[in-house]
XYZ file of N, CA, C and O in Angstrom:
792
model
N 219.537 -18.985 93.793
C 218.633 -19.995 94.353
C 219.068 -21.347 93.801
O 219.365 -21.478 92.617
N 219.077 -22.425 94.593
C 219.520 -23.751 94.134
C 218.542 -24.303 93.129
O 217.360 -24.002 93.106
N 218.999 -25.134 92.244
C 218.206 -25.704 91.180
C 217.181 -26.701 91.684
O 216.193 -26.958 91.034
N 217.434 -27.341 92.777
C 216.533 -28.397 93.243
C 215.220 -27.896 93.794
O 214.301 -28.646 93.962
N 215.083 -26.630 94.107
C 213.847 -26.093 94.695
C 212.909 -25.630 93.601
O 213.329 -25.115 92.581
N 211.597 -25.768 93.897
C 210.564 -25.357 92.921
C 210.061 -23.970 93.299
O 209.703 -23.726 94.440
N 210.035 -23.120 92.339
C 209.560 -21.752 92.615
C 208.177 -21.496 92.060
O 207.620 -20.435 92.231
N 207.582 -22.469 91.371
C 206.250 -22.283 90.765
C 206.323 -21.601 89.420
O 205.321 -21.285 88.825
N 207.496 -21.356 88.898
C 207.636 -20.725 87.617
C 207.793 -21.774 86.561
O 208.408 -22.789 86.781
N 207.236 -21.546 85.426
C 207.371 -22.462 84.285
C 208.553 -21.978 83.495
O 208.657 -20.777 83.216
N 209.426 -22.885 83.148
C 210.607 -22.442 82.413
C 210.211 -21.898 81.041
O 209.313 -22.410 80.394
N 210.791 -20.891 80.654
C 210.589 -20.309 79.326
C 209.510 -19.229 79.285
O 209.286 -18.645 78.250
N 208.728 -18.945 80.349
C 207.663 -17.939 80.379
C 208.048 -16.848 81.369
O 208.514 -17.157 82.466
N 207.855 -15.629 81.017
C 208.183 -14.546 81.949
C 207.198 -14.524 83.110
O 206.109 -15.078 83.052
N 207.512 -13.818 84.162
C 206.664 -13.758 85.366
C 205.372 -12.983 85.106
O 204.313 -13.297 85.636
N 205.387 -12.005 84.247
C 204.198 -11.213 83.938
C 203.143 -12.052 83.253
O 201.954 -11.970 83.545
N 203.556 -12.913 82.355
C 202.604 -13.785 81.678
C 202.008 -14.793 82.637
O 200.842 -15.139 82.535
N 202.783 -15.268 83.568
C 202.240 -16.203 84.548
C 201.152 -15.547 85.409
O 200.114 -16.143 85.683
N 201.394 -14.363 85.798
C 200.385 -13.659 86.604
C 199.092 -13.433 85.800
O 197.994 -13.564 86.289
N 199.208 -13.130 84.527
C 198.039 -12.887 83.675
C 197.240 -14.177 83.475
O 196.023 -14.206 83.522
N 197.949 -15.278 83.284
C 197.293 -16.575 83.118
C 196.569 -16.969 84.390
O 195.459 -17.513 84.351
N 197.153 -16.704 85.523
C 196.505 -17.014 86.799
C 195.237 -16.199 86.993
O 194.213 -16.699 87.452
N 195.270 -14.947 86.583
C 194.084 -14.092 86.721
C 192.961 -14.576 85.810
O 191.782 -14.590 86.186
N 193.296 -14.988 84.583
C 192.282 -15.534 83.678
C 191.667 -16.809 84.239
O 190.468 -17.039 84.141
N 192.510 -17.639 84.810
C 191.996 -18.888 85.371
C 191.048 -18.624 86.527
O 190.016 -19.276 86.658
N 191.344 -17.680 87.328
C 190.454 -17.359 88.451
C 189.128 -16.757 87.967
O 188.084 -16.984 88.563
N 189.178 -15.979 86.852
C 187.925 -15.425 86.325
C 187.047 -16.502 85.721
O 185.828 -16.466 85.825
N 187.677 -17.500 85.046
C 186.886 -18.574 84.450
C 186.343 -19.512 85.508
O 185.229 -20.013 85.383
N 187.111 -19.777 86.537
C 186.690 -20.690 87.607
C 186.763 -19.940 88.910
O 187.720 -20.118 89.676
N 185.784 -19.088 89.215
C 185.888 -18.324 90.452
C 185.640 -19.211 91.644
O 184.841 -20.139 91.605
N 186.321 -18.950 92.689
C 186.172 -19.691 93.944
C 185.281 -18.889 94.868
O 185.415 -17.674 94.977
N 184.350 -19.591 95.512
C 183.414 -18.909 96.396
C 184.123 -18.348 97.608
O 183.745 -17.294 98.119
N 185.110 -19.046 98.012
C 185.805 -18.574 99.206
C 186.727 -17.427 98.891
O 186.864 -16.495 99.669
N 187.390 -17.496 97.711
C 188.385 -16.496 97.393
C 187.854 -15.368 96.533
O 188.612 -14.481 96.143
N 186.505 -15.424 96.126
C 185.982 -14.381 95.220
C 185.881 -13.069 95.973
O 185.388 -13.025 97.092
N 186.318 -11.999 95.347
C 186.262 -10.697 96.018
C 184.834 -10.153 96.010
O 184.020 -10.516 95.178
N 184.490 -9.316 96.944
C 183.145 -8.736 96.986
C 182.909 -7.860 95.767
O 183.853 -7.316 95.203
N 181.660 -7.765 95.321
C 181.365 -6.934 94.135
C 181.702 -5.481 94.422
O 181.564 -4.994 95.543
N 182.083 -4.849 93.354
C 182.483 -3.456 93.495
C 181.258 -2.545 93.584
O 180.118 -2.964 93.366
N 181.502 -1.294 93.881
C 180.429 -0.306 94.003
C 179.725 -0.080 92.673
O 178.512 0.083 92.626
N 180.470 -0.130 91.580
C 179.875 0.081 90.266
C 178.922 -1.049 89.905
O 177.861 -0.829 89.341
N 179.292 -2.333 90.256
C 178.437 -3.481 89.963
C 177.127 -3.391 90.734
O 176.053 -3.648 90.204
N 177.116 -3.032 91.960
C 175.879 -2.871 92.754
C 175.007 -1.758 92.188
O 173.799 -1.876 92.130
N 175.613 -0.720 91.740
C 174.850 0.380 91.162
C 174.140 -0.079 89.892
O 172.989 0.259 89.655
N 174.778 -0.868 89.062
C 174.138 -1.382 87.854
C 172.994 -2.325 88.188
O 171.935 -2.299 87.553
N 173.151 -3.179 89.207
C 172.068 -4.074 89.627
C 170.865 -3.275 90.122
O 169.711 -3.582 89.798
N 171.161 -2.265 90.921
C 170.065 -1.434 91.423
C 169.350 -0.725 90.278
O 168.109 -0.615 90.260
N 170.123 -0.284 89.302
C 169.502 0.362 88.150
C 168.644 -0.617 87.366
O 167.570 -0.283 86.872
N 169.112 -1.864 87.253
C 168.321 -2.884 86.550
C 167.004 -3.156 87.253
O 165.946 -3.265 86.623
N 167.061 -3.278 88.610
C 165.828 -3.507 89.376
C 164.878 -2.325 89.216
O 163.665 -2.471 89.040
N 165.433 -1.111 89.268
C 164.623 0.088 89.113
C 163.973 0.140 87.733
O 162.796 0.480 87.602
N 164.754 -0.229 86.717
C 164.188 -0.241 85.366
C 163.080 -1.272 85.243
O 162.049 -1.034 84.595
N 163.253 -2.449 85.887
C 162.193 -3.460 85.868
C 160.921 -2.932 86.518
O 159.803 -3.140 86.022
N 161.089 -2.252 87.643
C 159.918 -1.692 88.325
C 159.233 -0.623 87.464
O 158.001 -0.555 87.400
N 160.038 0.198 86.832
C 159.470 1.242 85.972
C 158.698 0.620 84.810
O 157.595 1.047 84.456
N 159.281 -0.448 84.213
C 158.598 -1.122 83.120
C 157.293 -1.766 83.578
O 156.271 -1.727 82.881
N 157.295 -2.342 84.795
C 156.073 -2.924 85.338
C 155.008 -1.852 85.573
O 153.822 -2.041 85.276
N 155.451 -0.702 86.114
C 154.499 0.392 86.345
C 153.933 0.909 85.024
O 152.727 1.177 84.903
N 154.815 1.038 84.009
C 154.347 1.490 82.704
C 153.362 0.484 82.105
O 152.353 0.853 81.504
N 153.642 -0.800 82.294
C 152.739 -1.835 81.791
C 151.384 -1.766 82.496
O 150.327 -1.884 81.866
N 151.428 -1.553 83.829
C 150.171 -1.434 84.576
C 149.384 -0.208 84.121
O 148.162 -0.263 83.947
N 150.090 0.904 83.895
C 149.420 2.112 83.409
C 148.818 1.869 82.021
O 147.718 2.318 81.709
N 149.560 1.144 81.166
C 149.044 0.819 79.843
C 147.766 -0.005 79.930
O 146.806 0.235 79.182
N 147.751 -0.997 80.871
C 146.541 -1.805 81.041
C 145.372 -0.941 81.534
O 144.229 -1.088 81.084
N 145.681 -0.022 82.457
C 144.623 0.871 82.941
C 144.104 1.768 81.820
O 142.897 1.999 81.684
N 145.037 2.294 81.008
C 144.623 3.139 79.895
C 143.777 2.360 78.892
O 142.812 2.886 78.328
N 144.148 1.100 78.676
C 143.361 0.273 77.768
C 141.950 0.053 78.314
O 140.962 0.120 77.579
N 141.876 -0.195 79.650
C 140.551 -0.329 80.268
C 139.744 0.950 80.169
O 138.535 0.930 79.895
N 140.415 2.089 80.381
C 139.729 3.374 80.252
C 139.272 3.612 78.815
O 138.187 4.152 78.569
N 140.084 3.184 77.860
C 139.707 3.326 76.453
C 138.464 2.503 76.143
O 137.535 2.958 75.457
N 138.439 1.278 76.672
C 137.249 0.436 76.474
C 136.012 1.062 77.119
O 134.914 1.050 76.551
N 136.232 1.604 78.344
C 135.106 2.256 79.018
C 134.616 3.473 78.234
O 133.411 3.712 78.117
N 135.552 4.252 77.690
C 135.166 5.413 76.892
C 134.416 5.000 75.625
O 133.455 5.643 75.209
N 134.853 3.885 75.014
C 134.152 3.382 73.834
C 132.722 2.980 74.179
O 131.764 3.315 73.461
N 132.574 2.263 75.320
C 131.231 1.867 75.750
C 130.391 3.092 76.086
O 129.198 3.165 75.746
N 131.011 4.081 76.753
C 130.284 5.297 77.099
C 129.860 6.071 75.850
O 128.752 6.613 75.774
N 130.734 6.097 74.837
C 130.383 6.772 73.587
C 129.208 6.080 72.903
O 128.281 6.735 72.404
N 129.238 4.749 72.890
C 128.125 4.008 72.289
C 126.826 4.250 73.049
O 125.759 4.453 72.446
N 126.924 4.259 74.392
C 125.722 4.507 75.195
C 125.202 5.922 74.979
O 123.997 6.140 74.879
N 126.133 6.890 74.883
C 125.717 8.273 74.624
C 125.029 8.397 73.271
O 124.015 9.087 73.121
N 125.574 7.697 72.261
C 124.949 7.728 70.932
C 123.538 7.124 70.989
O 122.600 7.644 70.385
N 123.419 6.023 71.744
C 122.105 5.401 71.880
C 121.121 6.332 72.591
O 119.956 6.459 72.193
N 121.612 7.025 73.639
C 120.758 7.974 74.349
C 120.352 9.134 73.446
O 119.220 9.618 73.500
N 121.270 9.583 72.592
C 120.929 10.662 71.654
C 119.830 10.215 70.696
O 118.902 10.987 70.388
N 119.936 8.973 70.219
C 118.899 8.458 69.325
C 117.558 8.378 70.042
O 116.509 8.724 69.474
N 117.574 7.920 71.306
C 116.334 7.842 72.064
C 115.747 9.232 72.285
O 114.531 9.438 72.168
N 116.603 10.210 72.612
C 116.134 11.581 72.832
C 115.540 12.146 71.537
O 114.510 12.831 71.549
N 116.194 11.847 70.409
C 115.654 12.308 69.128
C 114.274 11.694 68.874
O 113.352 12.371 68.394
N 114.118 10.399 69.220
C 112.806 9.767 69.078
C 111.762 10.410 69.981
O 110.622 10.644 69.572
N 112.171 10.709 71.245
C 111.252 11.371 72.162
C 110.857 12.756 71.647
O 109.698 13.159 71.754
N 111.845 13.484 71.103
C 111.534 14.812 70.560
C 110.555 14.717 69.400
O 109.647 15.550 69.273
N 110.731 13.699 68.561
C 109.791 13.521 67.450
C 108.383 13.218 67.962
O 107.394 13.772 67.477
N 108.300 12.344 68.977
C 106.991 12.027 69.548
C 106.361 13.249 70.204
O 105.153 13.491 70.068
N 107.181 14.048 70.912
C 106.661 15.249 71.559
C 106.159 16.234 70.510
O 105.127 16.893 70.691
N 106.901 16.348 69.403
C 106.468 17.245 68.331
C 105.124 16.791 67.759
O 104.221 17.608 67.520
N 104.976 15.489 67.541
C 103.700 14.980 67.039
C 102.572 15.243 68.029
O 101.467 15.655 67.649
N 102.866 15.012 69.326
C 101.845 15.268 70.337
C 101.494 16.748 70.405
O 100.331 17.110 70.622
N 102.495 17.598 70.216
C 102.244 19.041 70.216
C 101.299 19.428 69.083
O 100.357 20.210 69.270
N 101.536 18.854 67.895
C 100.638 19.129 66.770
C 99.217 18.622 67.054
O 98.224 19.310 66.739
N 99.143 17.445 67.661
C 97.817 16.894 67.971
C 97.096 17.746 69.013
O 95.880 17.988 68.909
N 97.849 18.221 70.017
C 97.238 19.072 71.044
C 96.764 20.386 70.430
O 95.678 20.890 70.761
N 97.586 20.952 69.516
C 97.171 22.191 68.842
C 95.891 21.963 68.037
O 94.968 22.802 68.044
N 95.818 20.808 67.351
C 94.606 20.502 66.578
C 93.398 20.341 67.500
O 92.297 20.830 67.198
N 93.606 19.676 68.649
C 92.497 19.490 69.594
C 92.055 20.833 70.171
O 90.855 21.092 70.341
N 93.044 21.713 70.477
C 92.693 23.021 71.022
C 91.882 23.835 70.014
O 90.896 24.493 70.371
N 92.305 23.808 68.739
C 91.540 24.532 67.723
C 90.140 23.942 67.569
O 89.156 24.671 67.398
N 90.051 22.612 67.658
C 88.736 21.974 67.558
C 87.857 22.344 68.754
O 86.647 22.582 68.602
N 88.480 22.419 69.943
C 87.714 22.810 71.136
C 87.231 24.252 71.011
O 86.090 24.579 71.371
N 88.128 25.135 70.506
C 87.713 26.529 70.314
C 86.558 26.620 69.315
O 85.588 27.368 69.529
N 86.654 25.827 68.235
C 85.574 25.826 67.246
C 84.288 25.275 67.854
O 83.190 25.792 67.602
N 84.439 24.235 68.677
C 83.260 23.656 69.322
C 82.632 24.655 70.292
O 81.399 24.728 70.424
N 83.490 25.444 70.971
C 82.954 26.474 71.876
C 82.150 27.508 71.102
O 81.054 27.921 71.531
N 82.688 27.925 69.943
C 81.930 28.857 69.103
C 80.609 28.243 68.647
O 79.566 28.919 68.618
N 80.661 26.969 68.309
C 79.431 26.298 67.891
C 78.433 26.220 69.037
O 77.210 26.383 68.828
N 78.947 25.959 70.248
C 78.050 25.894 71.405
C 77.386 27.245 71.654
O 76.182 27.312 71.942
N 78.186 28.314 71.549
C 77.604 29.642 71.735
C 76.559 29.946 70.664
O 75.485 30.490 70.964
N 76.874 29.578 69.437
C 75.907 29.790 68.360
C 74.648 28.959 68.593
O 73.519 29.423 68.352
N 74.834 27.721 69.081
C 73.687 26.866 69.363
C 72.824 27.444 70.479
O 71.587 27.415 70.403
N 73.481 27.985 71.514
C 72.715 28.612 72.591
C 71.919 29.815 72.070
O 70.755 30.023 72.450
N 72.568 30.587 71.202
C 71.869 31.749 70.634
C 70.661 31.302 69.809
O 69.566 31.868 69.914
N 70.866 30.271 68.985
C 69.757 29.789 68.156
C 68.647 29.191 69.008
O 67.448 29.344 68.691
N 69.014 28.507 70.094
C 67.991 27.954 70.973
C 67.170 29.059 71.634
O 65.930 28.955 71.743
N 67.871 30.109 72.095
C 67.138 31.212 72.719
C 66.220 31.894 71.702
O 65.079 32.263 72.027
N 66.726 32.021 70.479
C 65.897 32.643 69.454
C 64.700 31.754 69.114
O 63.578 32.250 68.919
N 64.937 30.450 69.046
C 63.830 29.534 68.775
C 62.806 29.569 69.905
O 61.588 29.556 69.663
N 63.309 29.614 71.133
C 62.386 29.702 72.270
C 61.561 30.976 72.200
O 60.340 30.975 72.453
N 62.230 32.080 71.836
C 61.511 33.352 71.716
C 60.450 33.281 70.621
O 59.315 33.753 70.788
N 60.819 32.672 69.485
C 59.844 32.551 68.398
C 58.695 31.639 68.779
O 57.526 31.901 68.436
N 58.998 30.548 69.499
C 57.933 29.650 69.934
C 57.005 30.360 70.918
O 55.773 30.203 70.855
N 57.618 31.130 71.821
C 56.780 31.861 72.774
C 55.901 32.884 72.056
O 54.728 33.055 72.380
N 56.460 33.549 71.068
C 55.684 34.537 70.335
C 54.556 33.878 69.552
O 53.461 34.430 69.415
N 54.825 32.684 69.010
C 53.785 32.021 68.237
C 52.642 31.551 69.125
O 51.515 31.378 68.657
N 52.913 31.315 70.408
C 51.867 30.859 71.317
C 51.066 32.029 71.915
O 50.078 31.816 72.588
N 51.521 33.252 71.756
C 50.834 34.387 72.362
C 49.520 34.691 71.619
O 49.386 34.394 70.436
N 48.676 35.297 72.357
C 47.384 35.697 71.770
C 47.552 37.002 71.021
O 47.873 38.037 71.624
N 47.357 36.930 69.750
C 47.450 38.119 68.915
C 46.078 38.401 68.299
O 45.367 37.488 67.877
N 45.757 39.685 68.246
C 44.463 40.095 67.707
C 44.719 41.075 66.583
O 45.551 41.987 66.716
N 44.021 40.865 65.461
C 44.121 41.770 64.318
C 42.919 42.727 64.327
O 41.771 42.309 64.467
N 43.208 44.001 64.175
C 42.163 45.019 64.118
C 42.177 45.629 62.723
O 43.211 46.107 62.254
N 41.014 45.608 62.075
C 40.893 46.122 60.713
C 40.043 47.402 60.733
O 39.192 47.601 61.607
N 40.265 48.237 59.748
C 39.425 49.405 59.548
C 39.882 50.655 60.262
O 39.203 51.688 60.168
N 40.945 50.608 61.004
C 41.429 51.831 61.637
C 42.069 52.713 60.565
O 42.927 52.251 59.814
N 41.626 53.961 60.455
C 42.194 54.836 59.425
C 43.696 55.009 59.594
O 44.253 54.862 60.687
N 44.309 55.348 58.517
C 45.757 55.510 58.490
C 46.164 56.697 59.368
O 45.602 57.782 59.273
N 47.117 56.435 60.246
C 47.695 57.466 61.095
C 46.851 57.868 62.266
O 47.213 58.816 62.990
N 45.699 57.182 62.515
C 44.843 57.560 63.637
C 45.494 57.273 64.984
O 45.169 57.903 65.998
N 46.398 56.306 64.996
C 47.040 55.921 66.260
C 48.087 56.918 66.715
O 48.502 56.896 67.880
N 48.524 57.774 65.793
C 49.548 58.741 66.168
C 50.916 58.066 66.336
O 51.248 57.109 65.647
N 51.695 58.562 67.303
C 53.040 58.025 67.532
C 53.063 56.899 68.544
O 54.023 56.134 68.616
N 52.002 56.765 69.368
C 51.970 55.733 70.415
C 50.750 54.862 70.168
O 49.632 55.165 70.609
N 50.957 53.752 69.456
C 49.846 52.874 69.104
C 49.300 52.115 70.302
O 48.105 51.817 70.387
N 50.148 51.847 71.291
C 49.695 51.105 72.472
C 48.730 51.955 73.300
O 47.684 51.458 73.762
N 49.051 53.196 73.481
C 48.146 54.075 74.241
C 46.814 54.264 73.504
O 45.725 54.306 74.128
N 46.881 54.373 72.188
C 45.660 54.540 71.418
C 44.749 53.329 71.582
O 43.542 53.469 71.825
N 45.313 52.111 71.464
C 44.499 50.903 71.618
C 43.970 50.775 73.039
O 42.824 50.332 73.255
N 44.791 51.129 74.019
C 44.366 51.026 75.413
C 43.156 51.945 75.692
O 42.276 51.597 76.489
N 43.090 53.079 74.994
C 41.955 53.993 75.187
C 40.795 53.688 74.243
O 39.605 53.829 74.616
N 41.116 53.246 73.000
C 40.063 53.107 71.987
C 39.271 51.823 72.132
O 38.038 51.812 71.899
N 39.878 50.745 72.519
C 39.170 49.453 72.563
C 38.039 49.455 73.596
O 36.932 48.946 73.298
N 38.194 49.949 74.804
C 37.040 49.974 75.719
C 35.873 50.824 75.183
O 34.687 50.481 75.380
N 36.206 51.891 74.483
C 35.134 52.726 73.928
C 34.425 52.006 72.798
O 33.183 52.040 72.700
N 35.159 51.344 71.926
C 34.549 50.603 70.825
C 33.723 49.428 71.345
O 32.654 49.105 70.790
N 34.172 48.763 72.382
C 33.428 47.633 72.939
C 32.343 48.086 73.902
O 31.529 47.254 74.349
N 32.330 49.364 74.254
C 31.373 49.935 75.192
C 31.353 49.168 76.518
O 30.320 48.735 77.026
N 32.566 48.952 77.034
C 32.707 48.244 78.302
C 33.997 48.699 78.966
O 34.814 49.399 78.357
N 34.117 48.309 80.192
C 35.361 48.581 80.922
C 36.038 47.265 81.252
O 35.382 46.259 81.509
N 37.341 47.274 81.248
C 38.134 46.065 81.534
C 38.797 46.231 82.896
O 39.407 47.274 83.175
N 38.587 45.226 83.718
C 39.218 45.237 85.037
C 39.957 43.911 85.226
O 39.304 42.862 85.318
N 41.226 43.866 85.261
C 42.156 44.998 85.153
C 42.180 45.544 83.736
O 41.717 44.889 82.809
N 42.730 46.722 83.559
C 42.753 47.320 82.215
C 43.591 46.491 81.256
O 44.432 45.683 81.651
N 43.364 46.686 79.993
C 44.095 45.926 78.963
C 45.586 46.266 79.005
O 45.954 47.430 79.160
N 46.412 45.209 78.828
C 47.865 45.392 78.774
C 48.362 44.742 77.488
O 48.033 43.590 77.183
N 49.117 45.502 76.743
C 49.660 45.012 75.478
C 51.183 44.853 75.610
O 51.843 45.672 76.246
N 51.660 43.790 74.973
C 53.121 43.620 74.918
C 53.699 44.413 73.767
O 54.715 45.085 73.891
N 53.000 44.311 72.640
C 53.423 45.076 71.469
C 52.243 45.211 70.517
O 51.283 44.414 70.597
N 52.323 46.194 69.649
C 51.292 46.402 68.636
C 51.928 47.138 67.470
O 52.800 47.995 67.660
N 51.517 46.775 66.268
C 52.069 47.431 65.078
C 51.148 47.130 63.903
O 50.315 46.220 63.949
N 51.317 47.915 62.884
C 50.567 47.665 61.654
C 51.304 46.624 60.826
O 52.531 46.530 60.857
N 50.539 45.877 60.061
C 51.100 44.784 59.283
C 51.299 45.241 57.850
O 50.430 45.928 57.275
N 52.435 44.826 57.277
C 52.686 45.112 55.880
C 53.479 46.379 55.678
O 53.803 47.117 56.626
N 53.797 46.617 54.402
C 54.570 47.795 54.042
C 53.707 49.036 54.046
O 52.499 48.983 53.754
N 54.304 50.117 54.372
C 53.589 51.392 54.387
C 53.265 51.807 52.954
O 54.145 51.833 52.089
N 51.972 52.141 52.707
C 51.538 52.466 51.364
C 51.638 53.978 51.143
O 51.324 54.776 52.041
N 52.077 54.309 49.951
C 52.206 55.724 49.599
C 50.871 56.327 49.151
O 50.580 57.503 49.351
N 50.042 55.492 48.522
C 48.749 55.978 48.012
C 47.724 55.979 49.150
O 47.464 54.946 49.761
N 47.161 57.116 49.439
C 46.211 57.218 50.540
C 44.863 56.599 50.243
O 44.048 56.413 51.133
N 44.561 56.311 48.974
C 43.268 55.739 48.618
C 43.178 54.252 48.958
O 42.070 53.704 49.014
N 44.322 53.605 49.099
C 44.275 52.179 49.432
C 43.749 52.014 50.849
O 43.831 52.915 51.692
N 43.203 50.836 51.098
C 42.689 50.566 52.429
C 43.836 50.517 53.441
O 44.928 50.080 53.116
N 43.554 50.943 54.655
C 44.642 51.005 55.647
C 45.111 49.604 56.051
O 44.367 48.650 55.992
N 46.324 49.584 56.493
C 46.909 48.303 56.930
C 46.309 47.885 58.279
O 45.987 48.745 59.110
N 46.128 46.581 58.496
C 45.598 46.124 59.792
C 46.599 46.319 60.922
O 47.795 46.384 60.718
N 46.047 46.396 62.125
C 46.870 46.512 63.331
C 46.890 45.164 64.030
O 45.824 44.559 64.275
N 48.067 44.709 64.360
C 48.244 43.486 65.129
C 48.646 43.888 66.553
O 49.612 44.621 66.756
N 47.886 43.411 67.523
C 48.164 43.713 68.931
C 48.388 42.394 69.668
O 47.623 41.430 69.500
N 49.438 42.366 70.459
C 49.752 41.171 71.263
C 49.439 41.497 72.726
O 50.031 42.409 73.323
N 48.474 40.747 73.303
C 48.080 40.960 74.698
C 49.021 40.197 75.630
O 49.479 39.106 75.319
N 49.227 40.742 76.787
C 49.971 40.010 77.802
C 49.115 38.910 78.372
O 47.909 39.085 78.561
């Protein structure tokens, strides 16, 4: 080749070094027009980076949700504890009311017994008052044992004869008995007879 022509080679440098220097220069100053399209491996790494970003965002969102759930669980635990305390208070009040109801029931039962006893005493008092208002007659001088076993029949027959009269209607007795304790000594005077007329 003639000396006057330029071949683009620098004197003193081999051709391999020139090619390497040119490649470095193109990497440092890439040209938009002459830049080669990205390789398949470079696109795969970009896609992996985007995927990793999405995964990290999803994990972050899940973490925020878990944190919210944790806060909700804390609030729910506090509310449950408060409800347990309220239930314990209600149980204590119910227990107190149960004791009071038991005391009232026992008092009512006692009052019922008292009412029954009062009714019995009233009936007995009424009976005694009625007996005190009845006409009772005392008969003295009847010998001991003359009435036999039926004192009412004896008085019903003996009194008209002693009075020498007849009673119309005939005499009716509610009860009749001798007064006092039965005496063992026959010489003592006989006990009087008390007769209650109807």
